[in-house]
XYZ file of C-alpha atoms in Angstrom:
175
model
C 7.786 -18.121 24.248
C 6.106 -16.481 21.083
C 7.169 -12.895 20.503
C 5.473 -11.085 17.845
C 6.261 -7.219 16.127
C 3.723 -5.539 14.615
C 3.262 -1.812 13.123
C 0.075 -0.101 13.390
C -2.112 -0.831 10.946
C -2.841 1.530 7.798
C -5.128 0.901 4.819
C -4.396 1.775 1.003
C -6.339 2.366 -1.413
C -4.934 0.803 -5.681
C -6.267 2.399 -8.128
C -7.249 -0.465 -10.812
C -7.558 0.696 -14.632
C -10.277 -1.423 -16.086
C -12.384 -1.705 -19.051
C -16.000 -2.070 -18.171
C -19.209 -1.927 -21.221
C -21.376 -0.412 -17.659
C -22.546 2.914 -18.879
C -23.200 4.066 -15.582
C -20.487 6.588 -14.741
C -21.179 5.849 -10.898
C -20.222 1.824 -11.691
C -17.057 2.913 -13.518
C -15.937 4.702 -10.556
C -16.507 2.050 -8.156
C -14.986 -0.719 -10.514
C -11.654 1.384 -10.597
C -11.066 1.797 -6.954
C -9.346 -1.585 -5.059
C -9.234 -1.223 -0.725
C -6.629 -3.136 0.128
C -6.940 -4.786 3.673
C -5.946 -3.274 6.543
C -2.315 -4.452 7.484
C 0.750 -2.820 6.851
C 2.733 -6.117 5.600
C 0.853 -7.035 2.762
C 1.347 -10.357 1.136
C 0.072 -10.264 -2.784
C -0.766 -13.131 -4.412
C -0.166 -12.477 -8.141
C -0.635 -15.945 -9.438
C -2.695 -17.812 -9.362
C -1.834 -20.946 -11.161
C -0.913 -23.232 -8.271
C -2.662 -23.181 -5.040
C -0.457 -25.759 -3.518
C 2.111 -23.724 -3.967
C 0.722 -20.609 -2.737
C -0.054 -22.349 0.871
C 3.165 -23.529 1.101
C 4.471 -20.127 0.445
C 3.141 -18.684 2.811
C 3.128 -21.587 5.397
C 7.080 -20.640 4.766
C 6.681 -16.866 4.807
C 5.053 -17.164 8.262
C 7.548 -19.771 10.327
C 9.095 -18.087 13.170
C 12.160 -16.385 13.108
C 14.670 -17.414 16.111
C 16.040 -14.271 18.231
C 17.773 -16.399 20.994
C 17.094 -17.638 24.505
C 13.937 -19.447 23.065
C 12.388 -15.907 21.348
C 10.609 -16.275 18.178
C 9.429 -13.576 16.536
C 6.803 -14.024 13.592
C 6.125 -11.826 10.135
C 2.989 -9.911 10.674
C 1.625 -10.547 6.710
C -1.959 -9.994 5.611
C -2.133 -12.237 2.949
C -4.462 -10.837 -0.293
C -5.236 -14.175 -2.179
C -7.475 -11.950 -4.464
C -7.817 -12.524 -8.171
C -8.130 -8.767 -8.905
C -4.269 -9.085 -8.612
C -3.829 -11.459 -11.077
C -0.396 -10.964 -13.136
C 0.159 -7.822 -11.509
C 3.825 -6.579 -11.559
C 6.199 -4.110 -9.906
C 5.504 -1.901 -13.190
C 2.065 -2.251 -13.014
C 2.445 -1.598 -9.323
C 3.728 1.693 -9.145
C 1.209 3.349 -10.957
C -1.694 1.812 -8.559
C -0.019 2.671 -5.349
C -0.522 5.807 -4.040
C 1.215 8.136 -1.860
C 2.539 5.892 1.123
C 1.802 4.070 2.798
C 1.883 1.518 2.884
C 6.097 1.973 2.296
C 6.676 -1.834 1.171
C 4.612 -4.710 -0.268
C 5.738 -8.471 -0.617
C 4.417 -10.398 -4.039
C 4.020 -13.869 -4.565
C 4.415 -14.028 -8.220
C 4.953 -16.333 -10.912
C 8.569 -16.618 -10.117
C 7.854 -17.475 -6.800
C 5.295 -19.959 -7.126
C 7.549 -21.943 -10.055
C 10.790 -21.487 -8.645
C 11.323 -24.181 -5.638
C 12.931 -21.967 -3.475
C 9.879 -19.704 -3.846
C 11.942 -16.230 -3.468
C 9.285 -13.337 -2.982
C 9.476 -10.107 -4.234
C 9.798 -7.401 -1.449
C 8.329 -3.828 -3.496
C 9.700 -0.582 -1.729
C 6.738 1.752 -2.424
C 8.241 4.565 -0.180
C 9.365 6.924 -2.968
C 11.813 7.809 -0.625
C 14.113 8.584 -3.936
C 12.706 10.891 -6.137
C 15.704 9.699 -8.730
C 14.492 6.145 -9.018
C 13.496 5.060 -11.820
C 10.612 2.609 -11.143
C 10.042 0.603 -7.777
C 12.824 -0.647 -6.200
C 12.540 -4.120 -5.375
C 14.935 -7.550 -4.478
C 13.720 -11.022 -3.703
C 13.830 -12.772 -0.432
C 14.113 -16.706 0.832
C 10.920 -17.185 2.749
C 12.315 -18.377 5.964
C 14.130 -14.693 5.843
C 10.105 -12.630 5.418
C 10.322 -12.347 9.922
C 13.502 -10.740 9.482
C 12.756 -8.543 6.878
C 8.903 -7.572 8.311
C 9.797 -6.836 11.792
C 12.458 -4.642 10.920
C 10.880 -2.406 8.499
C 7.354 -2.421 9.990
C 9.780 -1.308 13.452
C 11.694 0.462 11.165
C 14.883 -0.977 13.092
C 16.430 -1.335 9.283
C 15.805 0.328 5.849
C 14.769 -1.446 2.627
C 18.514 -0.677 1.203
C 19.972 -2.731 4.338
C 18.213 -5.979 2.888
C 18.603 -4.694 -0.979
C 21.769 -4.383 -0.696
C 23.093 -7.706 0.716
C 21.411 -9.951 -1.618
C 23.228 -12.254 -3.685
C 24.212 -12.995 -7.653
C 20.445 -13.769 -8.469
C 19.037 -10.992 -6.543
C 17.808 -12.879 -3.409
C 18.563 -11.527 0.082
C 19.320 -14.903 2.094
C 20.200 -13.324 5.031
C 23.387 -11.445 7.074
């Protein structure tokens, strides 16, 4: 049996800084504005210098996670292979993201794609403490992304339940 979660879907809108020689005030405006797909788990591609890697990324990121009594539950990810995203960090991240939501993002970043356990960065983009300093954030084994996506899209768990049991390096590898 395939059992899948899945939050209601919400778009966002990034606000890009770019240069552009366009004169046209109109062009500016529309050059500076990125949609993100609709899809509260996003899935960022922020490299781009290995495509093999990327797919099997996210062939990982999307096995099924085992509940019991032959339940699988999937993570519901809308993957953004967009070059627009190119190099893009948490730093860069929070000044792009707006008000939630959406409340988390996952990256697939140069770590990720050259480290061969491929740990992705999960982004809280909640704001949920106005005392943080800067995003928080924590990496995560693939095979643990339906863990981690059904339970905050459900919000069954909060970010600090995962960021806090991660290990030496920073990766949560499950409970």
């Amino acid at each position: 049996m395939r059992f899948g979660l899945m939050a209601v879907g919400a778009s966002a809108v990034i606000v890009m800084a770019v240069c552009s020689g366009d004169t046209d005030p109109g062009a500016a405006k529309r050059e500076n504005v990125m949609v993100l797909p609709e899809g509260e788990s996003l899935f960022i591609r922020t490299d781009f210098t290995d495509n093999a890697a990327w797919a099997a990324v996210l062939d990982a990121a999307l096995q099924p996670w085992d509940l019991g009594d032959g339940i699988l539950a999937y993570a519901n990810l809308t993957p953004v292979d967009d070059r627009r995203f190119d190099a893009l960090t948490v730093e860069k991240l929070e000044s792009l993201v707006p008000a939630p939501p959406p409340y988390y993002l996952f990256l697939v970043d140069k770590r990720t794609i050259t480290d061969p356990e491929h740990p992705i960065l999960v982004v809280d983009t909640s704001r949920e403490n106005p005392d943080a300093v800067g995003l928080p954030a924590f990496r995560t084994l693939p095979s643990e992304m339906a863990s981690i996506e059904n339970n905050l899209s459900l919000s069954n768990m909060d970010f600090e339940d995962f960021s806090e049991n991660v290990d030496a390096q920073g990766v949560f590898r499950g409970f």
